[in-house]
Coordinates of C-alpha atoms in Angstrom, one line a residue:
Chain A
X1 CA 56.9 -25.6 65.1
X2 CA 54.8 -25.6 62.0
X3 CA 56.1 -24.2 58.6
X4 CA 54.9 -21.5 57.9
X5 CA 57.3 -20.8 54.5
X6 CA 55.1 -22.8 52.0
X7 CA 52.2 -21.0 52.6
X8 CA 54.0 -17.8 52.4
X9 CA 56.0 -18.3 49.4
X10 CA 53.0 -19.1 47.7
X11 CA 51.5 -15.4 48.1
X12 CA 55.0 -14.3 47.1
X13 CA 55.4 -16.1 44.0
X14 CA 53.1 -14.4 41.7
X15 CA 55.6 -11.6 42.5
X16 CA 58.3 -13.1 40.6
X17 CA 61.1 -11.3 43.1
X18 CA 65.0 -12.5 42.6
X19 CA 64.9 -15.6 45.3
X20 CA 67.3 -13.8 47.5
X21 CA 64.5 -11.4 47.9
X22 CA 61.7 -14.3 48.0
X23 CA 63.9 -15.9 50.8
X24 CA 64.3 -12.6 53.1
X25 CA 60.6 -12.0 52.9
X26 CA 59.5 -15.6 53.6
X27 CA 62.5 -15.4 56.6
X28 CA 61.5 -12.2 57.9
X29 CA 57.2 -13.1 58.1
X30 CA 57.9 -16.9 59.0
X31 CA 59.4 -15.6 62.1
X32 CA 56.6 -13.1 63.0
X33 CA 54.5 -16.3 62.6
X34 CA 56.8 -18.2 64.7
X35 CA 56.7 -15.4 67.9
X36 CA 52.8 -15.5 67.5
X37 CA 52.4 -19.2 67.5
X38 CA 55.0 -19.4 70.5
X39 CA 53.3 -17.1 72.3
X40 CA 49.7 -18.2 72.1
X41 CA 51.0 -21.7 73.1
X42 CA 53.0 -20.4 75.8
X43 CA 49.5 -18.9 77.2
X44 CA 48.1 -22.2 76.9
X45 CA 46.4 -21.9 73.5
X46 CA 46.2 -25.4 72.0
X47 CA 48.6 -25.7 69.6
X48 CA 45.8 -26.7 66.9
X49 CA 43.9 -23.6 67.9
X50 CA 47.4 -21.5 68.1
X51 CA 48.5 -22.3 64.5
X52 CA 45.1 -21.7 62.7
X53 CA 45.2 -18.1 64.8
X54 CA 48.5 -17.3 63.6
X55 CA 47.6 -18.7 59.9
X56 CA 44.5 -16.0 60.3
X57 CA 47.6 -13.5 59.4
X58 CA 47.8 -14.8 55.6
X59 CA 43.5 -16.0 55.6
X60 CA 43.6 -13.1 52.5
X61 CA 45.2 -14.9 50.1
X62 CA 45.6 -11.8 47.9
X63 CA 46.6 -8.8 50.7
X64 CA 50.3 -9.5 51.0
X65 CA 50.8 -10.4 47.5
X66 CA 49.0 -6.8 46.6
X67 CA 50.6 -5.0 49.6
X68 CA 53.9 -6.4 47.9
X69 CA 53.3 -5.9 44.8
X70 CA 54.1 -1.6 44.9
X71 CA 56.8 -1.5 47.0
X72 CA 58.7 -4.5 45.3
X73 CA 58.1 -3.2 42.0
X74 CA 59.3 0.3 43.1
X75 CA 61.8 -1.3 45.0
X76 CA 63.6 -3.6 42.0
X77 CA 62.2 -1.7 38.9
X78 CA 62.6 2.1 39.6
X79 CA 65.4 4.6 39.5
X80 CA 66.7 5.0 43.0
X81 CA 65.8 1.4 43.6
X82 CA 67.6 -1.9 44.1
X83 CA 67.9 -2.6 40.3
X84 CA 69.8 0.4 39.5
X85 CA 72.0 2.6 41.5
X86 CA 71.5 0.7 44.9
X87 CA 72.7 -2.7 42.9
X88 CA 76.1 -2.3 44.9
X89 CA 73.8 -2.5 48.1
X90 CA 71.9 -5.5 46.9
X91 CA 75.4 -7.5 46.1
X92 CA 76.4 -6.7 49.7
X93 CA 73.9 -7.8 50.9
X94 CA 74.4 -11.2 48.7
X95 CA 77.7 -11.2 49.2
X96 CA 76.6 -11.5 53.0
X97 CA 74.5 -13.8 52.7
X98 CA 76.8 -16.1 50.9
X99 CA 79.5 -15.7 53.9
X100 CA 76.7 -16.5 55.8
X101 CA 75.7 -19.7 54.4
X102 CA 79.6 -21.0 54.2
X103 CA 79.6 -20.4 58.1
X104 CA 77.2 -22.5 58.8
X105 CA 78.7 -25.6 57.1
X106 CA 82.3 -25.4 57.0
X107 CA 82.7 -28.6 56.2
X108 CA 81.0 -28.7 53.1
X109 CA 82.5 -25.6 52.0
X110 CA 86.2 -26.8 52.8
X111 CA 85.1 -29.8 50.4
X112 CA 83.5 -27.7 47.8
X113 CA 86.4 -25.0 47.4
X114 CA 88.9 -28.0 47.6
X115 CA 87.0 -30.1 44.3
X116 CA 86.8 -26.7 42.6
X117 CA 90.6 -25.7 43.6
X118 CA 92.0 -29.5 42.0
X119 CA 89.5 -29.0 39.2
X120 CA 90.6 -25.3 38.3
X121 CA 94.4 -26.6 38.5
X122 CA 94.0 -29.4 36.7
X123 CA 92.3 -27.6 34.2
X124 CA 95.1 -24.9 33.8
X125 CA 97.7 -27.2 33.7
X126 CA 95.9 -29.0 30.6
X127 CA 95.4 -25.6 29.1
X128 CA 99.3 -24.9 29.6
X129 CA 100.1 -28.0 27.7
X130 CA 97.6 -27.6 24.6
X131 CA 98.5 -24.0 24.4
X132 CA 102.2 -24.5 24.4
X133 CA 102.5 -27.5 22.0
X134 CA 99.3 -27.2 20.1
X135 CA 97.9 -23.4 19.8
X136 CA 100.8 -21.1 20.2
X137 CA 104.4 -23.4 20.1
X138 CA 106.9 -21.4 19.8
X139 CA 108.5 -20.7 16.1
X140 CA 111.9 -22.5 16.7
X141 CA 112.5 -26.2 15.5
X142 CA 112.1 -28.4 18.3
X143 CA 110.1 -25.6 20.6
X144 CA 109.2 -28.5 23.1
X145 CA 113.4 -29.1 23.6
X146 CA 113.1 -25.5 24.5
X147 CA 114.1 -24.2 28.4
X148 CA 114.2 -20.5 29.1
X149 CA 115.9 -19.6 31.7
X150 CA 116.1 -15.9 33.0
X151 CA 118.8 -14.8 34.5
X152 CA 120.4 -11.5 35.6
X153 CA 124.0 -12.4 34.8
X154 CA 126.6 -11.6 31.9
X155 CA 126.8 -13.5 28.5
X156 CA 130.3 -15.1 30.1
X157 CA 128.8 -16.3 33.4
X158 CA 126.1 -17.5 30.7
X159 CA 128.8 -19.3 29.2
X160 CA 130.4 -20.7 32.4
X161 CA 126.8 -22.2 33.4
X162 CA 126.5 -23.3 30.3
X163 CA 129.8 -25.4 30.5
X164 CA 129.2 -26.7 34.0
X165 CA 125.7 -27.9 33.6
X166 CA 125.5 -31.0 31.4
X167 CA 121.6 -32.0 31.0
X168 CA 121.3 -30.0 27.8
X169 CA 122.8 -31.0 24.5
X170 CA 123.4 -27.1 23.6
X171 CA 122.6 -23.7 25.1
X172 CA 123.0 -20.3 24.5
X173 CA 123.0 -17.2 26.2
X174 CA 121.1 -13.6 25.1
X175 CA 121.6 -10.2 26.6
X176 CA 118.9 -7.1 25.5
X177 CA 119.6 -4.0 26.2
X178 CA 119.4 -0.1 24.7
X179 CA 122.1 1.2 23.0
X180 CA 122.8 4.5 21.6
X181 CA 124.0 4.4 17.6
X182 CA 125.7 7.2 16.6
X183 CA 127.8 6.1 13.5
X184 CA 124.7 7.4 11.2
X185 CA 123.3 11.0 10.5
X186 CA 122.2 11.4 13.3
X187 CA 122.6 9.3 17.2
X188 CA 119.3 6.5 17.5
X189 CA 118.5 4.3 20.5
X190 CA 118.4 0.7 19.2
X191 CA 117.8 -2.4 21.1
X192 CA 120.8 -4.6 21.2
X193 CA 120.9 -8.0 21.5
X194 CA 124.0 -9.7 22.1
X195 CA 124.2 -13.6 22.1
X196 CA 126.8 -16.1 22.2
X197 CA 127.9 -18.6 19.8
X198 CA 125.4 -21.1 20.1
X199 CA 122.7 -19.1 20.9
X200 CA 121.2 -19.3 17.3
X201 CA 122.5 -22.6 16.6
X202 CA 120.1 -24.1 19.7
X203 CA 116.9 -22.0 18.7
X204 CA 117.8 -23.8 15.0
X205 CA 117.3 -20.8 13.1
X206 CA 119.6 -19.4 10.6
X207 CA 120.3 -15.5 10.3
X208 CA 119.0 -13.6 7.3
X209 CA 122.4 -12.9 5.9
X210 CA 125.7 -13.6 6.8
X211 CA 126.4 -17.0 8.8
X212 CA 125.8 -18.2 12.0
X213 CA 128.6 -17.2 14.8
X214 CA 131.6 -19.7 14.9
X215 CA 132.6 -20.7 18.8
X216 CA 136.3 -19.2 17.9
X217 CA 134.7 -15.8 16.6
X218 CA 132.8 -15.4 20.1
X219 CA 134.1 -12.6 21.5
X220 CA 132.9 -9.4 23.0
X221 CA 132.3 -6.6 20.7
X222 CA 130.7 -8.0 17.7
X223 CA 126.7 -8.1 18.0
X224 CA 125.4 -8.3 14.8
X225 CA 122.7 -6.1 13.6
X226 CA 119.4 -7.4 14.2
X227 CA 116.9 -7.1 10.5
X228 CA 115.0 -4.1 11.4
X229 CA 118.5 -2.0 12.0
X230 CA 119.8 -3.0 9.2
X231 CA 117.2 -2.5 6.8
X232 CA 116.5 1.5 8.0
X233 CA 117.5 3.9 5.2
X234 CA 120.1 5.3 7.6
X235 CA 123.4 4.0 5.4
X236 CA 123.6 1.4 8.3
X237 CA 125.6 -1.5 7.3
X238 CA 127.4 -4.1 8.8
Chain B
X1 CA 30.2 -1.0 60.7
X2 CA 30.6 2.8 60.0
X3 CA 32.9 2.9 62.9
X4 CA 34.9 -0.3 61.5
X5 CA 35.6 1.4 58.5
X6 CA 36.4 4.6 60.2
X7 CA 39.1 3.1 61.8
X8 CA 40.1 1.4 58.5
X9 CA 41.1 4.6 57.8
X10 CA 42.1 6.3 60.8
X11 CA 44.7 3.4 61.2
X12 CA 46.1 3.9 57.0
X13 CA 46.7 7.4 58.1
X14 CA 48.3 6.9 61.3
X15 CA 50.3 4.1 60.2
X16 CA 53.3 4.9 59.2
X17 CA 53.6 7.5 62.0
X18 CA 53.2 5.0 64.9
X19 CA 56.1 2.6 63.0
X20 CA 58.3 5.4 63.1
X21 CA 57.4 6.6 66.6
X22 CA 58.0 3.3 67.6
X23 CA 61.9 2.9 66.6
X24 CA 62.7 6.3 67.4
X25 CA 64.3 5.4 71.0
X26 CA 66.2 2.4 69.4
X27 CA 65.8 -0.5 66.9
X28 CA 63.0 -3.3 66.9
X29 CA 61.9 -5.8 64.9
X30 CA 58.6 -6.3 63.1
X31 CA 57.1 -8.9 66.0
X32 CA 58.2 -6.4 68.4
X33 CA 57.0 -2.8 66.6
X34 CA 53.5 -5.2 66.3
X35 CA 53.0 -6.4 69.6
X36 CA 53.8 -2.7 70.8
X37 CA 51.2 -1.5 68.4
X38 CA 48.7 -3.4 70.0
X39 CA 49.8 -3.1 73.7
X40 CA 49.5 0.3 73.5
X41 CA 46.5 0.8 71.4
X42 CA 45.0 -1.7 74.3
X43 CA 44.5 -3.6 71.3
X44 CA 42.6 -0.6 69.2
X45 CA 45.1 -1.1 66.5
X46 CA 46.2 -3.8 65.1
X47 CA 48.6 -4.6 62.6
X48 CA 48.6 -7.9 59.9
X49 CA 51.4 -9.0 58.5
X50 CA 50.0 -8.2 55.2
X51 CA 50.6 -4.9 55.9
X52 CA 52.9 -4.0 58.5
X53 CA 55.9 -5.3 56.1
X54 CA 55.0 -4.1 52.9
X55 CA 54.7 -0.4 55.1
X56 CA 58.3 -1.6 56.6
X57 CA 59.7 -2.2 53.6
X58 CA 58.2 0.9 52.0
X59 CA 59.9 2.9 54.6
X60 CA 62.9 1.2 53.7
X61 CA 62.7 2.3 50.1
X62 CA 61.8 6.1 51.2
X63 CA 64.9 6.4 53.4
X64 CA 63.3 6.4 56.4
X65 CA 64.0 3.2 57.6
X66 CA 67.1 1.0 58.0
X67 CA 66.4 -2.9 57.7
X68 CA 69.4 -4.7 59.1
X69 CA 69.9 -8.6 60.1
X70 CA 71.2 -9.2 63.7
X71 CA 72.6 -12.4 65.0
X72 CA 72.8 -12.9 68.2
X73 CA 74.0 -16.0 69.9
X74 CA 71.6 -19.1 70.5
X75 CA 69.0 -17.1 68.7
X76 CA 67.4 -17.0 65.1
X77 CA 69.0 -13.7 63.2
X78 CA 65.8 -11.1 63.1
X79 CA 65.8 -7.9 61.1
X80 CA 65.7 -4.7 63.1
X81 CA 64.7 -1.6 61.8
X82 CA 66.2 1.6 63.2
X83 CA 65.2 5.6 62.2
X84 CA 67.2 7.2 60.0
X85 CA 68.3 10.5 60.3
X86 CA 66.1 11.8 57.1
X87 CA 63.2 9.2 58.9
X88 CA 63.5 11.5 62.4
X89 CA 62.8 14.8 60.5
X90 CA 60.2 13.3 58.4
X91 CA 58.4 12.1 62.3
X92 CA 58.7 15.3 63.8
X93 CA 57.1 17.0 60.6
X94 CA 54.3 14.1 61.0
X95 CA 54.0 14.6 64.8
X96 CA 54.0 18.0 64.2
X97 CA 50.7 17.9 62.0
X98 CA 49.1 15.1 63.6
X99 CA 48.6 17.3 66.8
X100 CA 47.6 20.5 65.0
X101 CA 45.3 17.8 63.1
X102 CA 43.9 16.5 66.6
X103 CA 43.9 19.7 68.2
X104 CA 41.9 20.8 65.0
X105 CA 39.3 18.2 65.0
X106 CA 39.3 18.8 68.9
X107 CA 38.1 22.1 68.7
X108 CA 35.6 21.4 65.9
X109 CA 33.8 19.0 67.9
X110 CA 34.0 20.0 70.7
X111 CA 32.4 23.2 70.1
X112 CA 29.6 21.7 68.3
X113 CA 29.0 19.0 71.0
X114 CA 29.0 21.9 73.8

């Protein structure tokens, strides 16, 4: 069968259309070629005399490329057309003809989201590192010691784990929560955070006043205040 | 040659009336709305296709045509155009004054050729 695409894409490039666009067009007339040329051979045209009756359909170079030339403008430039509000139409359509492309070779498509899936991966996984020890580490001596681990229990399970499981050299447990103050003026809702002894001690920071929490002193019932408490005009003091 | 050029334009005018009569009953592709054209015609009218799809496609942009791409197995996918429903009322408004058009014409020549 001869190819008839060249020849049309040739009228159509002067056009300039998006090469989805190009690639319907040349699809669409190529095959109108195609039935002609079939058919005049199947009649028992010679197929040298068949194909230069079927190019007849393009002998004026300029016809299809002016014929085009309105509708395709209307079609991508005006309001109403493909460029504008029916843009959801014309990504369908792409859309569709991406899905059809990857069904036609699976193989190559199993290969090509594979490379990009390792590559993505890999990529995030270097990203993880840099960020956490280079861009954002953590504001804590010895950040990359560091394991959170989240847990929904109390501060003396906390403790119990933290006794049982020896593959850290110190731990410490934290438990947020809203509380409701009323020893001031008047009753506020403050976030409470109540840690145990080493809690502060394994971050490796020291609290703005006071001293750190001894391992005899932890006992339920004394949080201290966090800075922000402390420091509102409400008489608060620990 | 005058009558050439007549049907130039007798066939601009009619065009895009015998493409929608054509996929009125169902849905055919360019090849097929062509080759029907010229059966039809007895080969009277016939249709490039420098300017039966620029006309399609024009169609398309009005509303009165829906292109679509059909697969069908152990054949090539073609694109079948089907009427839409603002493309049937804009037919029977075209049939409508094509045969008071004919009928018009009828009577003007015929009376004078009587």
């Amino acid at each position: 069968m001869p190819e008839w695409k060249p020849e049309i894409r040739r009228r159509l490039a002067p056009l300039k259309l998006s090469p989805t666009r190009e690639e319907e067009i040349a699809e669409e007339i190529a095959q109108h070629l195609d039935d002609q040329y079939q058919e005049l051979v199947t009649a028992g045209s010679p197929t040298d005399s068949a194909f230069r009756v079927t190019l007849d359909q393009l002998k004026n170079e300029e016809l299809l490329t002016s014929n085009l030339r309105s509708v395709e403008s209307d079609l991508y430039c005006k309001p109403g057309g493909l460029g504008s509000s029916n843009l959801l139409g014309g990504v369908l359509q792409d859309i569709r003809y991406v899905f059809r492309m990857i069904s036609k070779s699976p193989g190559f498509t199993a290969v090509a989201v594979l490379t990009l899936a390792l590559g993505i991966g890999a990529n995030t996984a270097i990203f993880s590192v840099i960020n956490g020890v280079l861009l954002n580490p953590l504001p804590y001596k010895n950040p990359n010691q560091l394991v959170a681990v989240k847990e929904h229990d109390s501060l003396p399970n906390v403790m119990e784990i933290q006794r049982q499981v020896r593959a850290f050299s110190q731990g410490g447990g934290i438990n947020v929560e809203p509380m409701d103050y009323t020893g001031g003026a008047e009753p506020v809702q403050v976030r409470v955070g109540l840690v145990n002894a080493g809690f502060l001690e394994t971050l490796g920071v020291q609290p703005m006043l006071g001293r750190i929490i001894s391992p005899g002193e932890d006992v339920h019932g004394g949080p201290p205040h966090g800075y922000h408490l402390f420091s509102r005009p409400r008489g608060l003091r620990i | 040659m005058e009558t050439q050029a007549s049907q130039v334009e007798w066939k601009k005018g009619s065009a895009e009336l015998l493409i929608l009569s054509l996929v009125e009953a169902r849905p055919r592709h360019g090849y097929e709305i062509s080759k029907l054209i010229e059966q039809r015609s007895r080969g009277t009218v016939r249709f490039h296709v420098a300017s039966l799809y620029p006309l399609l496609y024009r169609l398309e942009r009005r509303g009165w045509l829906c292109g679509r791409w059909v697969e069908k197995n152990g054949q090539r996918r073609r694109r079948y155009y089907r009427l839409t429903r603002q493309g049937r009322r804009v037919l029977a408004a075209q049939l409508r004054g094509w045969h008071q058009f004919v009928a018009g014409i009828n009577r003007i020549t015929e009376a004078e050729n009587a």
